[in-house]
Coordinates of C-alpha atoms in Angstrom, one line a residue:
M973 CA 0.0 0.0 0.0
E974 CA 3.0 2.3 -0.6
A975 CA 0.8 4.6 -2.7
F976 CA -1.5 5.2 0.3
Q977 CA 0.5 6.9 3.1
Y978 CA -0.3 9.1 6.1
R979 CA 1.2 12.6 6.2
G980 CA 0.9 13.6 9.8
D981 CA -2.6 12.5 10.7
Q982 CA -4.0 12.6 7.2
L983 CA -4.2 9.7 4.6
Y984 CA -3.0 10.5 1.1
C985 CA -3.3 8.7 -2.2
E986 CA 0.0 9.7 -3.9
G987 CA -0.1 13.5 -3.7
V988 CA -3.8 13.9 -3.1
S989 CA -5.6 14.2 0.3
V990 CA -8.2 11.4 0.7
A991 CA -10.3 13.6 2.9
E992 CA -10.4 16.3 0.3
L993 CA -11.5 13.8 -2.4
A994 CA -14.3 12.5 -0.1
E995 CA -15.4 16.1 0.6
K996 CA -15.5 16.9 -3.1
H997 CA -17.0 13.6 -4.5
G998 CA -18.9 12.2 -1.6
T999 CA -18.9 8.8 0.0
P1000 CA -18.8 5.8 -0.5
L1001 CA -15.9 6.5 -2.8
Y1002 CA -13.4 4.2 -4.5
I1003 CA -9.9 5.7 -5.0
Y1004 CA -7.3 4.1 -7.2
S1005 CA -3.6 4.9 -7.5
Q1006 CA -2.1 4.8 -11.0
A1007 CA 1.4 4.5 -9.6
A1008 CA 0.4 1.4 -7.7
L1009 CA -1.3 -0.2 -10.7
V1010 CA 1.7 0.4 -13.0
G1011 CA 4.2 -0.6 -10.2
S1012 CA 2.5 -3.9 -9.7
L1013 CA 2.4 -4.6 -13.4
K1014 CA 6.1 -3.7 -13.8
A1015 CA 7.0 -6.0 -10.9
L1016 CA 5.5 -8.9 -12.8
Q1017 CA 7.1 -7.9 -16.1
D1018 CA 10.5 -7.7 -14.3
A1019 CA 10.0 -11.0 -12.4
Y1020 CA 9.5 -12.9 -15.7
A1021 CA 11.6 -10.7 -18.0
E1022 CA 14.0 -13.4 -19.1
V1023 CA 11.2 -15.3 -20.9
D1024 CA 9.4 -12.2 -22.4
P1025 CA 6.1 -12.9 -20.8
L1026 CA 2.6 -11.8 -21.9
I1027 CA 1.0 -10.4 -18.8
C1028 CA -2.8 -10.7 -19.4
Y1029 CA -4.4 -8.6 -16.7
S1030 CA -7.6 -10.3 -15.5
V1031 CA -10.4 -7.9 -16.3
K1032 CA -12.7 -9.5 -13.7
A1033 CA -10.6 -8.0 -10.9
N1034 CA -11.4 -4.4 -11.8
S1035 CA -12.9 -3.6 -15.2
N1036 CA -13.0 0.2 -15.0
L1037 CA -12.1 1.7 -18.4
G1038 CA -9.6 4.1 -16.8
V1039 CA -7.8 1.2 -15.1
L1040 CA -7.8 -0.9 -18.3
K1041 CA -6.5 2.1 -20.3
V1042 CA -3.6 2.7 -17.9
L1043 CA -2.5 -1.0 -17.9
G1044 CA -2.8 -1.3 -21.7
D1045 CA -0.7 1.8 -22.2
H1046 CA 2.0 0.1 -20.1
G1047 CA 2.2 -3.1 -22.1
S1048 CA -0.5 -5.3 -20.5
G1049 CA -2.6 -7.8 -22.4
F1050 CA -5.9 -9.0 -21.0
D1051 CA -7.8 -12.0 -19.7
V1052 CA -11.5 -11.8 -20.3
V1053 CA -14.4 -14.2 -19.3
S1054 CA -17.3 -12.6 -21.2
G1055 CA -18.1 -10.8 -24.4
G1056 CA -18.8 -7.8 -22.2
E1057 CA -15.3 -7.8 -20.8
L1058 CA -13.9 -8.1 -24.4
F1059 CA -16.0 -5.1 -25.3
R1060 CA -14.4 -3.2 -22.4
V1061 CA -10.9 -4.1 -23.5
Q1062 CA -11.5 -2.8 -27.0
K1063 CA -13.3 0.3 -25.7
A1064 CA -10.2 1.0 -23.6
G1065 CA -7.9 0.6 -26.6
G1066 CA -6.6 -2.9 -25.6
D1067 CA -5.3 -5.3 -28.2
P1068 CA -7.5 -8.3 -28.8
G1069 CA -4.4 -10.1 -30.2
K1070 CA -2.9 -9.9 -26.7
T1071 CA -6.2 -11.1 -25.1
V1072 CA -7.2 -14.6 -23.9
F1073 CA -10.8 -15.6 -23.5
A1074 CA -11.5 -17.8 -20.5
G1075 CA -14.7 -18.8 -18.7
V1076 CA -16.9 -21.9 -18.5
G1077 CA -20.0 -20.6 -20.3
K1078 CA -19.0 -18.9 -23.5
S1079 CA -22.1 -18.4 -25.7
D1080 CA -22.1 -18.8 -29.5
P1081 CA -22.4 -15.0 -30.0
E1082 CA -19.5 -14.4 -27.6
I1083 CA -17.4 -17.0 -29.4
A1084 CA -18.1 -15.3 -32.8
Q1085 CA -17.4 -11.9 -31.3
A1086 CA -14.0 -13.1 -30.0
I1087 CA -13.1 -14.8 -33.3
E1088 CA -14.0 -11.7 -35.2
A1089 CA -12.0 -9.5 -32.8
G1090 CA -8.9 -11.8 -33.3
V1091 CA -8.3 -12.9 -29.7
L1092 CA -5.0 -14.7 -29.0
M1093 CA -6.7 -17.9 -27.9
F1094 CA -9.7 -19.4 -26.2
N1095 CA -9.1 -21.3 -22.9
V1096 CA -11.3 -24.3 -23.5
E1097 CA -13.1 -25.6 -20.4
S1098 CA -15.2 -28.6 -21.6
E1099 CA -15.9 -30.9 -24.5
A1100 CA -19.2 -29.2 -25.2
E1101 CA -17.5 -25.8 -25.4
L1102 CA -14.8 -27.2 -27.7
E1103 CA -17.5 -28.4 -30.1
S1104 CA -19.2 -25.0 -30.0
I1105 CA -16.0 -23.1 -30.8
A1106 CA -15.3 -25.6 -33.7
R1107 CA -18.8 -25.2 -35.1
V1108 CA -18.9 -21.4 -34.8
A1109 CA -15.4 -21.0 -36.3
S1110 CA -16.3 -23.4 -39.2
G1111 CA -19.4 -21.3 -39.9
M1112 CA -17.2 -18.2 -40.1
N1113 CA -14.6 -20.0 -42.3
R1114 CA -12.0 -19.3 -39.6
V1115 CA -9.6 -21.3 -37.6
A1116 CA -9.9 -20.6 -33.8
P1117 CA -6.7 -20.8 -31.7
I1118 CA -7.3 -22.7 -28.5
A1119 CA -5.6 -23.9 -25.2
L1120 CA -7.1 -26.6 -23.1
R1121 CA -7.6 -25.6 -19.5
V1122 CA -6.3 -28.5 -17.5
N1123 CA -6.8 -29.0 -13.7
P1124 CA -3.5 -30.4 -12.3
D1125 CA -5.4 -31.6 -9.2
V1126 CA -3.3 -29.4 -6.9
D1127 CA -4.6 -28.0 -3.7
P1128 CA -3.9 -24.2 -3.7
K1129 CA -4.7 -23.9 0.0
T1130 CA -6.9 -20.9 -0.4
H1131 CA -10.6 -20.2 0.3
R1132 CA -12.9 -22.9 -0.9
Y1133 CA -14.7 -20.5 -3.2
T1134 CA -11.5 -19.5 -5.0
A1135 CA -9.8 -22.9 -5.4
T1136 CA -10.1 -23.9 -9.1
G1137 CA -7.4 -26.4 -9.9
Q1138 CA -8.8 -29.6 -8.4
K1139 CA -10.6 -32.5 -10.1
E1140 CA -14.0 -31.5 -8.6
S1141 CA -13.9 -27.9 -9.8
K1142 CA -16.4 -26.7 -12.3
F1143 CA -13.5 -25.2 -14.2
G1144 CA -11.3 -26.9 -16.7
L1145 CA -10.6 -30.6 -17.4
D1146 CA -8.8 -33.3 -15.5
I1147 CA -5.6 -34.5 -17.2
E1148 CA -6.8 -37.8 -18.6
R1149 CA -10.0 -36.2 -20.1
A1150 CA -7.9 -33.4 -21.5
L1151 CA -5.7 -35.9 -23.3
R1152 CA -8.7 -37.7 -24.7
I1153 CA -10.2 -34.5 -26.0
A1154 CA -6.8 -33.4 -27.5
E1155 CA -7.0 -36.5 -29.7
T1156 CA -10.3 -35.3 -31.2
V1157 CA -9.0 -31.8 -32.0
K1158 CA -6.8 -33.2 -34.8
D1159 CA -10.0 -34.0 -36.7
L1160 CA -11.4 -30.5 -36.4
P1161 CA -9.9 -28.3 -39.1
S1162 CA -11.5 -25.1 -37.6
L1163 CA -9.4 -25.4 -34.5
T1164 CA -5.7 -25.2 -33.8
M1165 CA -4.3 -26.1 -30.3
I1166 CA -1.5 -23.6 -29.7
G1167 CA -1.4 -23.7 -25.9
M1168 CA -2.1 -25.3 -22.6
H1169 CA -3.7 -23.5 -19.7
M1170 CA -3.7 -23.9 -15.9
H1171 CA -5.2 -21.7 -13.2
I1172 CA -5.3 -23.3 -9.8
G1173 CA -7.0 -20.7 -7.7
S1174 CA -6.9 -17.2 -6.3
Q1175 CA -5.3 -15.4 -3.3
I1176 CA -2.6 -18.1 -3.1
T1177 CA 0.1 -17.2 -0.6
T1178 CA 2.6 -20.1 -1.0
V1179 CA 4.7 -21.1 -4.0
E1180 CA 4.5 -24.9 -3.6
P1181 CA 1.2 -25.3 -5.5
Y1182 CA 2.6 -23.6 -8.5
A1183 CA 5.8 -25.7 -8.5
K1184 CA 3.6 -28.9 -8.4
A1185 CA 1.3 -27.6 -11.1
V1186 CA 4.1 -26.6 -13.5
A1187 CA 5.8 -30.0 -13.1
K1188 CA 2.6 -31.7 -14.3
G1189 CA 2.2 -29.1 -17.1
V1190 CA 5.7 -29.9 -18.5
D1191 CA 4.8 -33.6 -18.9
L1192 CA 1.4 -32.8 -20.4
I1193 CA 2.8 -30.4 -23.0
A1194 CA 5.2 -33.1 -24.1
R1195 CA 2.4 -35.5 -24.6
L1196 CA 0.3 -32.9 -26.5
R1197 CA 3.2 -32.2 -28.8
A1198 CA 3.7 -35.9 -29.4
M1199 CA 0.1 -35.9 -30.7
G1200 CA 1.1 -33.3 -33.2
H1201 CA -0.3 -30.2 -31.6
P1202 CA 1.8 -27.0 -32.1
I1203 CA 1.9 -26.0 -28.4
A1204 CA 3.6 -22.6 -28.3
W1205 CA 2.0 -21.1 -25.1
Y1206 CA 2.0 -22.2 -21.5
N1207 CA -0.6 -20.1 -19.8
M1208 CA -0.1 -20.4 -16.0
G1209 CA -3.1 -18.4 -15.0
G1210 CA -2.8 -16.1 -12.0
G1211 CA -3.9 -16.2 -8.4
Y1212 CA -0.9 -14.6 -6.6
G1213 CA -2.0 -13.5 -3.1
I1214 CA -1.8 -9.9 -1.8
A1215 CA -1.3 -8.5 1.6
Y1216 CA -4.8 -8.0 3.2
R1217 CA -3.5 -8.3 6.8
G1218 CA 0.1 -7.3 6.1
P1219 CA 2.7 -10.1 6.1
E1220 CA 0.9 -12.9 4.3
A1221 CA 1.8 -12.1 0.6
K1222 CA 5.0 -13.4 -1.2
P1223 CA 6.9 -11.2 -3.6
V1224 CA 6.0 -12.1 -7.2
K1225 CA 9.6 -13.0 -7.8
E1226 CA 9.2 -16.0 -5.5
F1227 CA 6.3 -17.3 -7.7
A1228 CA 8.4 -16.7 -10.8
D1229 CA 11.3 -18.6 -9.4
A1230 CA 9.0 -21.6 -8.8
I1231 CA 7.5 -21.4 -12.3
L1232 CA 10.3 -20.5 -14.6
P1233 CA 12.5 -23.7 -14.5
G1234 CA 9.6 -25.8 -15.8
L1235 CA 8.5 -23.2 -18.3
K1236 CA 11.9 -23.0 -19.8
A1237 CA 12.0 -26.8 -20.1
T1238 CA 9.0 -26.6 -22.4
G1239 CA 10.4 -23.9 -24.7
C1240 CA 6.9 -22.3 -24.6
R1241 CA 6.1 -18.6 -24.4
L1242 CA 4.6 -17.8 -21.0
A1243 CA 1.2 -16.1 -20.5
I1244 CA -0.1 -15.3 -17.0
E1245 CA -3.4 -13.9 -15.9
P1246 CA -2.9 -11.8 -12.8
G1247 CA -5.7 -9.6 -11.5
R1248 CA -5.8 -9.1 -7.7
V1249 CA -2.0 -8.7 -7.4
I1250 CA -2.2 -5.7 -9.8
A1251 CA -5.4 -4.0 -8.7
G1252 CA -6.0 -5.2 -5.1
N1253 CA -3.7 -2.9 -3.1
A1254 CA -4.0 -0.1 -5.7
G1255 CA -7.4 0.9 -4.4
I1256 CA -9.3 1.8 -1.2
L1257 CA -13.0 2.4 -0.3
V1258 CA -13.7 5.5 1.7
S1259 CA -16.9 5.7 3.8
R1260 CA -18.4 8.0 6.4
V1261 CA -19.6 7.2 9.9
L1262 CA -23.4 7.6 10.2
Y1263 CA -24.0 6.3 13.7
T1264 CA -22.5 4.4 16.6
K1265 CA -24.6 1.9 18.6
Q1266 CA -24.3 -0.5 21.5
S1267 CA -26.4 -3.6 21.8
G1268 CA -25.6 -5.9 24.7
D1269 CA -21.9 -6.3 24.8
K1270 CA -21.6 -5.4 21.1
R1271 CA -20.5 -2.0 19.7
F1272 CA -21.6 -1.2 16.1
L1273 CA -20.1 1.4 13.9
I1274 CA -22.6 2.1 11.2
Q1275 CA -21.1 3.6 8.0
D1276 CA -22.5 4.7 4.6
A1277 CA -20.7 1.9 2.7
A1278 CA -22.3 -1.5 2.7
M1279 CA -22.2 -5.0 1.3
N1280 CA -23.6 -3.6 -2.0
D1281 CA -20.4 -1.5 -2.3
L1282 CA -18.0 -4.2 -1.1
I1283 CA -19.3 -7.7 -0.9
R1284 CA -16.1 -9.6 -0.2
P1285 CA -16.4 -9.7 3.6
A1286 CA -19.9 -11.2 3.4
L1287 CA -19.2 -13.5 0.5
Y1288 CA -15.7 -14.7 1.3
E1289 CA -15.4 -13.9 5.0
S1290 CA -12.5 -11.8 3.8
F1291 CA -10.3 -9.5 6.0
H1292 CA -9.7 -5.9 5.0
R1293 CA -7.7 -3.4 7.1
I1294 CA -9.9 -0.5 8.2
W1295 CA -8.6 2.7 9.7
P1296 CA -9.7 6.4 10.1
V1297 CA -8.7 8.7 7.2
T1298 CA -7.9 11.3 9.9
V1299 CA -6.0 9.5 12.7
P1300 CA -6.9 10.5 16.3
P1301 CA -4.0 11.7 18.4
G1302 CA -1.8 9.0 19.9
L1303 CA -2.7 6.2 17.5
P1304 CA -0.5 4.6 14.8
A1305 CA -1.4 5.1 11.1
P1306 CA -2.4 2.4 10.5
P1307 CA -1.2 -0.3 12.9
A1308 CA 1.3 -2.8 11.4
D1309 CA -0.2 -5.6 13.4
Y1310 CA -4.0 -5.9 13.4
E1311 CA -3.9 -8.9 15.7
A1312 CA -2.2 -7.1 18.6
A1313 CA -4.0 -5.0 21.2
I1314 CA -3.9 -1.3 20.3
D1315 CA -4.0 1.3 23.0
G1316 CA -6.9 3.7 22.6
T1317 CA -9.1 1.3 20.7
E1318 CA -12.2 -0.8 21.4
P1319 CA -13.7 -3.7 19.5
W1320 CA -16.3 -2.6 17.0
D1321 CA -18.4 -4.3 14.3
V1322 CA -18.1 -2.2 11.2
V1323 CA -21.5 -2.5 9.4
G1324 CA -23.5 -0.8 6.7
P1325 CA -27.1 0.3 6.2
I1326 CA -28.3 -2.8 4.2
C1327 CA -31.1 -4.8 5.7
E1328 CA -29.1 -8.0 6.0
S1329 CA -27.2 -9.5 9.0
G1330 CA -24.4 -10.3 6.5
D1331 CA -23.9 -6.6 5.8
F1332 CA -20.6 -6.1 7.6
F1333 CA -17.0 -5.2 6.8
A1334 CA -15.4 -6.3 10.1
K1335 CA -16.3 -7.9 13.4
D1336 CA -14.7 -7.1 16.7
R1337 CA -12.2 -4.9 15.0
A1338 CA -10.0 -2.6 17.2
L1339 CA -10.9 1.0 16.3
P1340 CA -10.7 4.3 18.1
P1341 CA -13.9 6.1 19.2
L1342 CA -15.2 7.9 16.1
D1343 CA -17.9 10.6 15.8
K1344 CA -20.6 10.9 13.2
G1345 CA -19.1 12.2 10.0
A1346 CA -15.6 10.7 10.5
L1347 CA -14.1 9.1 7.4
L1348 CA -12.9 5.4 7.3
A1349 CA -10.6 3.9 4.7
T1350 CA -11.1 0.2 3.9
L1351 CA -7.8 -0.9 2.4
S1352 CA -6.9 -3.4 -0.3
A1353 CA -10.2 -2.8 -2.1
G1354 CA -9.0 -2.3 -5.6
A1355 CA -9.9 -5.8 -6.8
Y1356 CA -13.3 -7.4 -6.6
G1357 CA -14.8 -4.3 -5.1
M1358 CA -16.6 -1.9 -7.3
L1359 CA -17.1 -4.3 -10.2
M1360 CA -19.0 -6.7 -7.8
A1361 CA -21.1 -3.8 -6.5
S1362 CA -24.9 -3.9 -6.8
T1363 CA -27.8 -1.6 -6.3
Y1364 CA -29.4 -3.7 -3.6
N1365 CA -31.8 -1.7 -1.4
T1366 CA -31.9 0.8 -4.4
R1367 CA -28.6 2.2 -3.4
P1368 CA -26.7 4.0 -6.2
R1369 CA -23.2 2.7 -6.8
A1370 CA -20.1 4.7 -5.7
A1371 CA -18.0 7.0 -7.8
E1372 CA -14.5 5.9 -8.8
I1373 CA -11.4 8.2 -8.8
L1374 CA -8.0 7.6 -10.4
V1375 CA -5.1 9.5 -8.9
D1376 CA -1.9 10.2 -10.8
G1377 CA 0.6 12.1 -8.8
D1378 CA -1.1 15.4 -7.7
A1379 CA -4.0 15.0 -10.1
A1380 CA -7.3 13.1 -9.6
R1381 CA -10.0 12.4 -12.1
V1382 CA -13.4 10.8 -12.0
V1383 CA -13.3 7.5 -14.0
R1384 CA -16.9 6.6 -13.0
R1385 CA -19.4 9.1 -11.8
R1386 CA -21.7 8.3 -8.9
E1387 CA -25.0 6.8 -10.0
T1388 CA -28.2 8.7 -9.3
L1389 CA -31.6 7.4 -8.4
D1390 CA -32.8 8.3 -11.9
D1391 CA -30.0 6.0 -13.3
L1392 CA -31.4 3.1 -11.3
V1393 CA -34.9 3.3 -12.8
A1394 CA -34.0 4.5 -16.3
Q1395 CA -34.3 1.1 -17.9
E1396 CA -37.5 0.1 -16.1
I1397 CA -41.0 0.3 -17.7
G1398 CA -43.3 2.4 -15.5
L1399 CA -47.1 1.9 -15.0

């Protein structure tokens, strides 16, 4: 979170005061740092530089056009999982030829859209999907480039909702099934298998699962080439964990060190699909305290951001650091260790106004006493935050701000109530 630093008692994003942004644009408010986005992308480019990687930023992590434009301008390709995401990439000036199309449910119109756009390859997740891509490509008199998404049956040791590389996952194909399907591709002239793809999960904080997966991939690529497939790409997916609490993330260089020996043995070009590791710590969500309340032994801090703005705590039981934008006297900014006792704080449940018991950002979190109107920063909110937001309880979605040095610009305006009903048919 180097781009978000306290100067005295005030939180800044690069050279811009977070409190001033909240005053000008209102809350809830997403704020992104361009320096953090570019810095994380460059760290990946440097870690894999010796093999000239194609970094395909995972659009599902944060699909704001301003974010996509910045990353594309700094050499990123893209990983998309829908026709809508491909549309966003093109709208932001991204190169479809540096874009991979993943996802388990590609429709015929989306397949045709991607072929017409000229995507680098499709990550194929099932036999039925393979047949659909072959049929659509044949009808267009085109040859579609594909990579089989293979599950290496490796436990990534992450949240059960974000583990994708085991046999029982809805994603991809087990190794033996993938080999059987590969035999059939030779009889489909509208397909060419140019790659092999693995993505074992998300928010992975140890390198061992990658080392195990790449070892299986080396063997599988050799077997696919023996069938006659021109495998030129090894797509290792993404999933690198970030620091939500502080110390849990590994430097991306450690993941590269685990992957590169096997990759080099294949002679393939490397593609990776990072999302969270680029966007996660490049953004925060700013909210304002509405009320405080005590019920029994519980203290509740009620803020104007809610699960419709950031659903990760409710959906994934995820941890986000939360700290005042203006730090009260005598407190650190923010604490380095959220598990330790912090003088001057009490345990609070940080909750929102949504009519659901699951509407919380934190439980029993050590926070100082805060008055109505105080600003809170929820950190590490740049990935899977705004793009998973909803309008539940008819709540307009937040504005998004992109900061570059001392300049800040709106990259998504705040929704209005009129926006929320504009597509509905009245009586």
